[in-house]
Amino acid sequence: MIKIELVTQITDSACGQACVAMLAGISLEESLKLFGHSHATRTHEIIKVLRGLGFRTADRLHVGPFKRPTSWASKCRGLFHVRWRKNRHHWVVHDFGKVFDPLGYTDRKST
C-alpha cells in the first residue's frame, strides 16, 4: 500500500482530481489527463477513473451521518465527499485516521 502524500488542487473545483492523485500515487497532471478536465467531478467520474487504475470501488457514493470518523477511522483508507454548506461539496482523502484535504490541509489528529 502506497504512502499518501498531500496533493493540492490547482483550481477551486479540482479536489476530486487531486484526491485521486493522492490515492493512486500519481501526479495531479496525470490525474487531470485521466479525467479530461479540471472542473468539479461527479461520483461516477471518480469511480470510472479509480477502476481504470485498478481500484475496487462501490458502485455509488455511500452516505453516512458522521461528523468525525469513529471506531473504524484507524482501519481504512477512502475518499470522502464532504458537504459544508447547502451547495458546497468537497472531496478529501481519509487514510487510517488522517485526513488529507487538497486545499492544503492535513489533519493528523482526526481519530
PDB file of N, CA, C and O in Angstrom, residues 16-73:
ATOM      1  N   GLY A  16     -11.537  16.589  -6.618  1.00  0.00           N
ATOM      2  CA  GLY A  16     -11.662  15.170  -6.970  1.00  0.00           C
ATOM      3  C   GLY A  16     -10.429  14.646  -7.673  1.00  0.00           C
ATOM      4  O   GLY A  16      -9.920  13.566  -7.353  1.00  0.00           O
ATOM      5  N   GLN A  17      -9.924  15.408  -8.623  1.00  0.00           N
ATOM      6  CA  GLN A  17      -8.719  15.002  -9.346  1.00  0.00           C
ATOM      7  C   GLN A  17      -7.516  14.921  -8.406  1.00  0.00           C
ATOM      8  O   GLN A  17      -6.694  14.011  -8.514  1.00  0.00           O
ATOM      9  N   ALA A  18      -7.411  15.877  -7.469  1.00  0.00           N
ATOM     10  CA  ALA A  18      -6.296  15.858  -6.512  1.00  0.00           C
ATOM     11  C   ALA A  18      -6.395  14.653  -5.588  1.00  0.00           C
ATOM     12  O   ALA A  18      -5.386  14.009  -5.291  1.00  0.00           O
ATOM     13  N   CYS A  19      -7.602  14.314  -5.148  1.00  0.00           N
ATOM     14  CA  CYS A  19      -7.779  13.155  -4.270  1.00  0.00           C
ATOM     15  C   CYS A  19      -7.443  11.849  -4.983  1.00  0.00           C
ATOM     16  O   CYS A  19      -6.816  10.965  -4.398  1.00  0.00           O
ATOM     17  N   VAL A  20      -7.848  11.718  -6.232  1.00  0.00           N
ATOM     18  CA  VAL A  20      -7.496  10.518  -6.991  1.00  0.00           C
ATOM     19  C   VAL A  20      -5.982  10.426  -7.138  1.00  0.00           C
ATOM     20  O   VAL A  20      -5.396   9.349  -7.000  1.00  0.00           O
ATOM     21  N   ALA A  21      -5.321  11.546  -7.377  1.00  0.00           N
ATOM     22  CA  ALA A  21      -3.860  11.547  -7.466  1.00  0.00           C
ATOM     23  C   ALA A  21      -3.239  11.060  -6.159  1.00  0.00           C
ATOM     24  O   ALA A  21      -2.298  10.258  -6.178  1.00  0.00           O
ATOM     25  N   MET A  22      -3.772  11.510  -5.017  1.00  0.00           N
ATOM     26  CA  MET A  22      -3.250  11.064  -3.724  1.00  0.00           C
ATOM     27  C   MET A  22      -3.435   9.567  -3.544  1.00  0.00           C
ATOM     28  O   MET A  22      -2.503   8.863  -3.140  1.00  0.00           O
ATOM     29  N   LEU A  23      -4.641   9.071  -3.817  1.00  0.00           N
ATOM     30  CA  LEU A  23      -4.924   7.645  -3.620  1.00  0.00           C
ATOM     31  C   LEU A  23      -4.104   6.754  -4.541  1.00  0.00           C
ATOM     32  O   LEU A  23      -3.662   5.677  -4.146  1.00  0.00           O
ATOM     33  N   ALA A  24      -3.903   7.207  -5.781  1.00  0.00           N
ATOM     34  CA  ALA A  24      -3.211   6.387  -6.777  1.00  0.00           C
ATOM     35  C   ALA A  24      -1.699   6.585  -6.774  1.00  0.00           C
ATOM     36  O   ALA A  24      -0.984   5.822  -7.426  1.00  0.00           O
ATOM     37  N   GLY A  25      -1.218   7.602  -6.069  1.00  0.00           N
ATOM     38  CA  GLY A  25       0.217   7.865  -6.068  1.00  0.00           C
ATOM     39  C   GLY A  25       0.714   8.383  -7.402  1.00  0.00           C
ATOM     40  O   GLY A  25       1.824   8.069  -7.826  1.00  0.00           O
ATOM     41  N   ILE A  26      -0.139   9.164  -8.083  1.00  0.00           N
ATOM     42  CA  ILE A  26       0.240   9.750  -9.371  1.00  0.00           C
ATOM     43  C   ILE A  26       0.247  11.268  -9.233  1.00  0.00           C
ATOM     44  O   ILE A  26      -0.226  11.817  -8.240  1.00  0.00           O
ATOM     45  N   SER A  27       0.768  11.933 -10.245  1.00  0.00           N
ATOM     46  CA  SER A  27       0.805  13.392 -10.193  1.00  0.00           C
ATOM     47  C   SER A  27      -0.575  13.968 -10.481  1.00  0.00           C
ATOM     48  O   SER A  27      -1.432  13.306 -11.081  1.00  0.00           O
ATOM     49  N   LEU A  28      -0.777  15.196 -10.089  1.00  0.00           N
ATOM     50  CA  LEU A  28      -2.021  15.880 -10.393  1.00  0.00           C
ATOM     51  C   LEU A  28      -2.209  15.997 -11.900  1.00  0.00           C
ATOM     52  O   LEU A  28      -3.314  15.815 -12.411  1.00  0.00           O
ATOM     53  N   GLU A  29      -1.128  16.237 -12.613  1.00  0.00           N
ATOM     54  CA  GLU A  29      -1.201  16.347 -14.073  1.00  0.00           C
ATOM     55  C   GLU A  29      -1.713  15.042 -14.695  1.00  0.00           C
ATOM     56  O   GLU A  29      -2.544  15.062 -15.602  1.00  0.00           O
ATOM     57  N   GLU A  30      -1.205  13.913 -14.202  1.00  0.00           N
ATOM     58  CA  GLU A  30      -1.678  12.612 -14.707  1.00  0.00           C
ATOM     59  C   GLU A  30      -3.163  12.423 -14.408  1.00  0.00           C
ATOM     60  O   GLU A  30      -3.917  11.945 -15.259  1.00  0.00           O
ATOM     61  N   SER A  31      -3.567  12.789 -13.216  1.00  0.00           N
ATOM     62  CA  SER A  31      -4.969  12.665 -12.838  1.00  0.00           C
ATOM     63  C   SER A  31      -5.853  13.550 -13.706  1.00  0.00           C
ATOM     64  O   SER A  31      -6.907  13.108 -14.184  1.00  0.00           O
ATOM     65  N   LEU A  32      -5.425  14.778 -13.939  1.00  0.00           N
ATOM     66  CA  LEU A  32      -6.201  15.686 -14.791  1.00  0.00           C
ATOM     67  C   LEU A  32      -6.370  15.107 -16.198  1.00  0.00           C
ATOM     68  O   LEU A  32      -7.442  15.213 -16.798  1.00  0.00           O
ATOM     69  N   LYS A  33      -5.322  14.467 -16.708  1.00  0.00           N
ATOM     70  CA  LYS A  33      -5.415  13.837 -18.034  1.00  0.00           C
ATOM     71  C   LYS A  33      -6.433  12.701 -18.026  1.00  0.00           C
ATOM     72  O   LYS A  33      -7.195  12.531 -18.981  1.00  0.00           O
ATOM     73  N   LEU A  34      -6.445  11.915 -16.963  1.00  0.00           N
ATOM     74  CA  LEU A  34      -7.394  10.802 -16.871  1.00  0.00           C
ATOM     75  C   LEU A  34      -8.838  11.296 -16.834  1.00  0.00           C
ATOM     76  O   LEU A  34      -9.731  10.683 -17.410  1.00  0.00           O
ATOM     77  N   PHE A  35      -9.068  12.409 -16.158  1.00  0.00           N
ATOM     78  CA  PHE A  35     -10.417  12.981 -16.083  1.00  0.00           C
ATOM     79  C   PHE A  35     -10.763  13.771 -17.346  1.00  0.00           C
ATOM     80  O   PHE A  35     -11.930  13.855 -17.715  1.00  0.00           O
ATOM     81  N   GLY A  36      -9.768  14.380 -17.957  1.00  0.00           N
ATOM     82  CA  GLY A  36     -10.011  15.177 -19.152  1.00  0.00           C
ATOM     83  C   GLY A  36     -10.492  16.586 -18.872  1.00  0.00           C
ATOM     84  O   GLY A  36     -10.893  17.302 -19.784  1.00  0.00           O
ATOM     85  N   HIS A  37     -10.457  16.989 -17.607  1.00  0.00           N
ATOM     86  CA  HIS A  37     -10.870  18.352 -17.243  1.00  0.00           C
ATOM     87  C   HIS A  37     -10.370  18.689 -15.836  1.00  0.00           C
ATOM     88  O   HIS A  37      -9.933  17.811 -15.097  1.00  0.00           O
ATOM     89  N   SER A  38     -10.450  19.978 -15.486  1.00  0.00           N
ATOM     90  CA  SER A  38     -10.020  20.417 -14.152  1.00  0.00           C
ATOM     91  C   SER A  38     -11.159  21.059 -13.373  1.00  0.00           C
ATOM     92  O   SER A  38     -10.927  21.789 -12.421  1.00  0.00           O
ATOM     93  N   HIS A  39     -12.383  20.792 -13.774  1.00  0.00           N
ATOM     94  CA  HIS A  39     -13.508  21.347 -13.027  1.00  0.00           C
ATOM     95  C   HIS A  39     -14.112  20.271 -12.110  1.00  0.00           C
ATOM     96  O   HIS A  39     -13.570  19.186 -11.987  1.00  0.00           O
ATOM     97  N   ALA A  40     -15.202  20.597 -11.469  1.00  0.00           N
ATOM     98  CA  ALA A  40     -15.819  19.714 -10.470  1.00  0.00           C
ATOM     99  C   ALA A  40     -16.063  18.310 -11.022  1.00  0.00           C
ATOM    100  O   ALA A  40     -16.423  18.141 -12.188  1.00  0.00           O
ATOM    101  N   THR A  41     -15.856  17.328 -10.162  1.00  0.00           N
ATOM    102  CA  THR A  41     -16.034  15.935 -10.551  1.00  0.00           C
ATOM    103  C   THR A  41     -17.306  15.377  -9.943  1.00  0.00           C
ATOM    104  O   THR A  41     -17.714  15.756  -8.851  1.00  0.00           O
ATOM    105  N   ARG A  42     -17.890  14.456 -10.667  1.00  0.00           N
ATOM    106  CA  ARG A  42     -19.068  13.751 -10.171  1.00  0.00           C
ATOM    107  C   ARG A  42     -18.615  12.368  -9.696  1.00  0.00           C
ATOM    108  O   ARG A  42     -17.583  11.859 -10.121  1.00  0.00           O
ATOM    109  N   THR A  43     -19.385  11.793  -8.830  1.00  0.00           N
ATOM    110  CA  THR A  43     -19.027  10.496  -8.263  1.00  0.00           C
ATOM    111  C   THR A  43     -18.758   9.453  -9.342  1.00  0.00           C
ATOM    112  O   THR A  43     -17.772   8.719  -9.267  1.00  0.00           O
ATOM    113  N   HIS A  44     -19.598   9.394 -10.354  1.00  0.00           N
ATOM    114  CA  HIS A  44     -19.413   8.372 -11.399  1.00  0.00           C
ATOM    115  C   HIS A  44     -18.102   8.569 -12.151  1.00  0.00           C
ATOM    116  O   HIS A  44     -17.489   7.595 -12.597  1.00  0.00           O
ATOM    117  N   GLU A  45     -17.624   9.807 -12.276  1.00  0.00           N
ATOM    118  CA  GLU A  45     -16.327  10.046 -12.928  1.00  0.00           C
ATOM    119  C   GLU A  45     -15.190   9.505 -12.070  1.00  0.00           C
ATOM    120  O   GLU A  45     -14.255   8.885 -12.586  1.00  0.00           O
ATOM    121  N   ILE A  46     -15.267   9.752 -10.783  1.00  0.00           N
ATOM    122  CA  ILE A  46     -14.216   9.275  -9.873  1.00  0.00           C
ATOM    123  C   ILE A  46     -14.189   7.750  -9.858  1.00  0.00           C
ATOM    124  O   ILE A  46     -13.121   7.138  -9.915  1.00  0.00           O
ATOM    125  N   ILE A  47     -15.352   7.128  -9.812  1.00  0.00           N
ATOM    126  CA  ILE A  47     -15.424   5.662  -9.840  1.00  0.00           C
ATOM    127  C   ILE A  47     -14.782   5.132 -11.116  1.00  0.00           C
ATOM    128  O   ILE A  47     -13.970   4.199 -11.083  1.00  0.00           O
ATOM    129  N   LYS A  48     -15.121   5.722 -12.238  1.00  0.00           N
ATOM    130  CA  LYS A  48     -14.580   5.264 -13.530  1.00  0.00           C
ATOM    131  C   LYS A  48     -13.053   5.376 -13.563  1.00  0.00           C
ATOM    132  O   LYS A  48     -12.356   4.436 -13.970  1.00  0.00           O
ATOM    133  N   VAL A  49     -12.514   6.503 -13.115  1.00  0.00           N
ATOM    134  CA  VAL A  49     -11.059   6.704 -13.140  1.00  0.00           C
ATOM    135  C   VAL A  49     -10.375   5.758 -12.158  1.00  0.00           C
ATOM    136  O   VAL A  49      -9.377   5.114 -12.507  1.00  0.00           O
ATOM    137  N   LEU A  50     -10.893   5.644 -10.944  1.00  0.00           N
ATOM    138  CA  LEU A  50     -10.271   4.741  -9.970  1.00  0.00           C
ATOM    139  C   LEU A  50     -10.301   3.292 -10.450  1.00  0.00           C
ATOM    140  O   LEU A  50      -9.306   2.576 -10.322  1.00  0.00           O
ATOM    141  N   ARG A  51     -11.411   2.866 -11.015  1.00  0.00           N
ATOM    142  CA  ARG A  51     -11.477   1.493 -11.538  1.00  0.00           C
ATOM    143  C   ARG A  51     -10.502   1.299 -12.688  1.00  0.00           C
ATOM    144  O   ARG A  51      -9.886   0.247 -12.812  1.00  0.00           O
ATOM    145  N   GLY A  52     -10.355   2.328 -13.526  1.00  0.00           N
ATOM    146  CA  GLY A  52      -9.389   2.261 -14.617  1.00  0.00           C
ATOM    147  C   GLY A  52      -7.957   2.125 -14.115  1.00  0.00           C
ATOM    148  O   GLY A  52      -7.090   1.598 -14.803  1.00  0.00           O
ATOM    149  N   LEU A  53      -7.718   2.599 -12.898  1.00  0.00           N
ATOM    150  CA  LEU A  53      -6.395   2.489 -12.275  1.00  0.00           C
ATOM    151  C   LEU A  53      -6.250   1.195 -11.466  1.00  0.00           C
ATOM    152  O   LEU A  53      -5.226   0.976 -10.823  1.00  0.00           O
ATOM    153  N   GLY A  54      -7.290   0.354 -11.474  1.00  0.00           N
ATOM    154  CA  GLY A  54      -7.214  -0.927 -10.784  1.00  0.00           C
ATOM    155  C   GLY A  54      -7.778  -0.955  -9.378  1.00  0.00           C
ATOM    156  O   GLY A  54      -7.640  -1.956  -8.672  1.00  0.00           O
ATOM    157  N   PHE A  55      -8.439   0.104  -8.944  1.00  0.00           N
ATOM    158  CA  PHE A  55      -9.030   0.148  -7.610  1.00  0.00           C
ATOM    159  C   PHE A  55     -10.389  -0.542  -7.605  1.00  0.00           C
ATOM    160  O   PHE A  55     -11.117  -0.482  -8.591  1.00  0.00           O
ATOM    161  N   ARG A  56     -10.724  -1.151  -6.488  1.00  0.00           N
ATOM    162  CA  ARG A  56     -12.084  -1.655  -6.280  1.00  0.00           C
ATOM    163  C   ARG A  56     -12.873  -0.520  -5.640  1.00  0.00           C
ATOM    164  O   ARG A  56     -12.410   0.101  -4.680  1.00  0.00           O
ATOM    165  N   THR A  57     -14.047  -0.265  -6.147  1.00  0.00           N
ATOM    166  CA  THR A  57     -14.871   0.804  -5.588  1.00  0.00           C
ATOM    167  C   THR A  57     -16.317   0.332  -5.473  1.00  0.00           C
ATOM    168  O   THR A  57     -16.730  -0.606  -6.144  1.00  0.00           O
ATOM    169  N   ALA A  58     -17.063   1.032  -4.653  1.00  0.00           N
ATOM    170  CA  ALA A  58     -18.508   0.819  -4.605  1.00  0.00           C
ATOM    171  C   ALA A  58     -19.093   1.344  -5.912  1.00  0.00           C
ATOM    172  O   ALA A  58     -18.451   2.108  -6.637  1.00  0.00           O
ATOM    173  N   ASP A  59     -20.297   0.932  -6.217  1.00  0.00           N
ATOM    174  CA  ASP A  59     -20.951   1.402  -7.436  1.00  0.00           C
ATOM    175  C   ASP A  59     -21.480   2.824  -7.311  1.00  0.00           C
ATOM    176  O   ASP A  59     -21.784   3.465  -8.304  1.00  0.00           O
ATOM    177  N   ARG A  60     -21.623   3.291  -6.098  1.00  0.00           N
ATOM    178  CA  ARG A  60     -22.110   4.648  -5.890  1.00  0.00           C
ATOM    179  C   ARG A  60     -21.588   5.182  -4.567  1.00  0.00           C
ATOM    180  O   ARG A  60     -21.040   4.441  -3.762  1.00  0.00           O
ATOM    181  N   LEU A  61     -21.801   6.454  -4.350  1.00  0.00           N
ATOM    182  CA  LEU A  61     -21.403   7.097  -3.108  1.00  0.00           C
ATOM    183  C   LEU A  61     -22.262   6.579  -1.967  1.00  0.00           C
ATOM    184  O   LEU A  61     -23.479   6.481  -2.096  1.00  0.00           O
ATOM    185  N   HIS A  62     -21.640   6.210  -0.868  1.00  0.00           N
ATOM    186  CA  HIS A  62     -22.370   5.778   0.317  1.00  0.00           C
ATOM    187  C   HIS A  62     -22.393   6.930   1.299  1.00  0.00           C
ATOM    188  O   HIS A  62     -21.351   7.441   1.693  1.00  0.00           O
ATOM    189  N   VAL A  63     -23.568   7.329   1.689  1.00  0.00           N
ATOM    190  CA  VAL A  63     -23.734   8.487   2.568  1.00  0.00           C
ATOM    191  C   VAL A  63     -23.867   8.015   3.995  1.00  0.00           C
ATOM    192  O   VAL A  63     -24.625   7.101   4.300  1.00  0.00           O
ATOM    193  N   GLY A  64     -23.117   8.664   4.872  1.00  0.00           N
ATOM    194  CA  GLY A  64     -23.190   8.326   6.283  1.00  0.00           C
ATOM    195  C   GLY A  64     -23.347   9.570   7.127  1.00  0.00           C
ATOM    196  O   GLY A  64     -22.838  10.631   6.787  1.00  0.00           O
ATOM    197  N   PRO A  65     -24.045   9.460   8.231  1.00  0.00           N
ATOM    198  CA  PRO A  65     -24.293  10.619   9.083  1.00  0.00           C
ATOM    199  C   PRO A  65     -23.209  10.821  10.130  1.00  0.00           C
ATOM    200  O   PRO A  65     -23.479  10.804  11.317  1.00  0.00           O
ATOM    201  N   PHE A  66     -21.961  10.965   9.710  1.00  0.00           N
ATOM    202  CA  PHE A  66     -20.908  11.149  10.700  1.00  0.00           C
ATOM    203  C   PHE A  66     -20.333  12.568  10.611  1.00  0.00           C
ATOM    204  O   PHE A  66     -20.328  13.184   9.570  1.00  0.00           O
ATOM    205  N   LYS A  67     -19.898  13.059  11.742  1.00  0.00           N
ATOM    206  CA  LYS A  67     -19.232  14.363  11.772  1.00  0.00           C
ATOM    207  C   LYS A  67     -17.724  14.178  11.810  1.00  0.00           C
ATOM    208  O   LYS A  67     -16.988  14.933  11.253  1.00  0.00           O
ATOM    209  N   ARG A  68     -17.262  13.155  12.483  1.00  0.00           N
ATOM    210  CA  ARG A  68     -15.848  12.783  12.550  1.00  0.00           C
ATOM    211  C   ARG A  68     -15.780  11.266  12.471  1.00  0.00           C
ATOM    212  O   ARG A  68     -16.637  10.578  13.013  1.00  0.00           O
ATOM    213  N   PRO A  69     -14.747  10.733  11.859  1.00  0.00           N
ATOM    214  CA  PRO A  69     -14.603   9.276  11.842  1.00  0.00           C
ATOM    215  C   PRO A  69     -14.588   8.728  13.267  1.00  0.00           C
ATOM    216  O   PRO A  69     -14.052   9.348  14.172  1.00  0.00           O
ATOM    217  N   THR A  70     -15.178   7.577  13.465  1.00  0.00           N
ATOM    218  CA  THR A  70     -15.267   6.991  14.801  1.00  0.00           C
ATOM    219  C   THR A  70     -14.403   5.742  14.902  1.00  0.00           C
ATOM    220  O   THR A  70     -13.254   5.771  14.486  1.00  0.00           O
ATOM    221  N   SER A  71     -14.933   4.665  15.402  1.00  0.00           N
ATOM    222  CA  SER A  71     -14.127   3.472  15.669  1.00  0.00           C
ATOM    223  C   SER A  71     -13.473   2.874  14.434  1.00  0.00           C
ATOM    224  O   SER A  71     -12.441   2.237  14.528  1.00  0.00           O
ATOM    225  N   TRP A  72     -14.046   3.067  13.258  1.00  0.00           N
ATOM    226  CA  TRP A  72     -13.480   2.498  12.040  1.00  0.00           C
ATOM    227  C   TRP A  72     -12.365   3.364  11.464  1.00  0.00           C
ATOM    228  O   TRP A  72     -11.672   2.958  10.562  1.00  0.00           O
ATOM    229  N   ALA A  73     -12.167   4.557  12.000  1.00  0.00           N
ATOM    230  CA  ALA A  73     -11.266   5.543  11.399  1.00  0.00           C
ATOM    231  C   ALA A  73      -9.834   5.061  11.235  1.00  0.00           C
ATOM    232  O   ALA A  73      -9.190   5.371  10.239  1.00  0.00           O
TER     233      ALA A  73
END
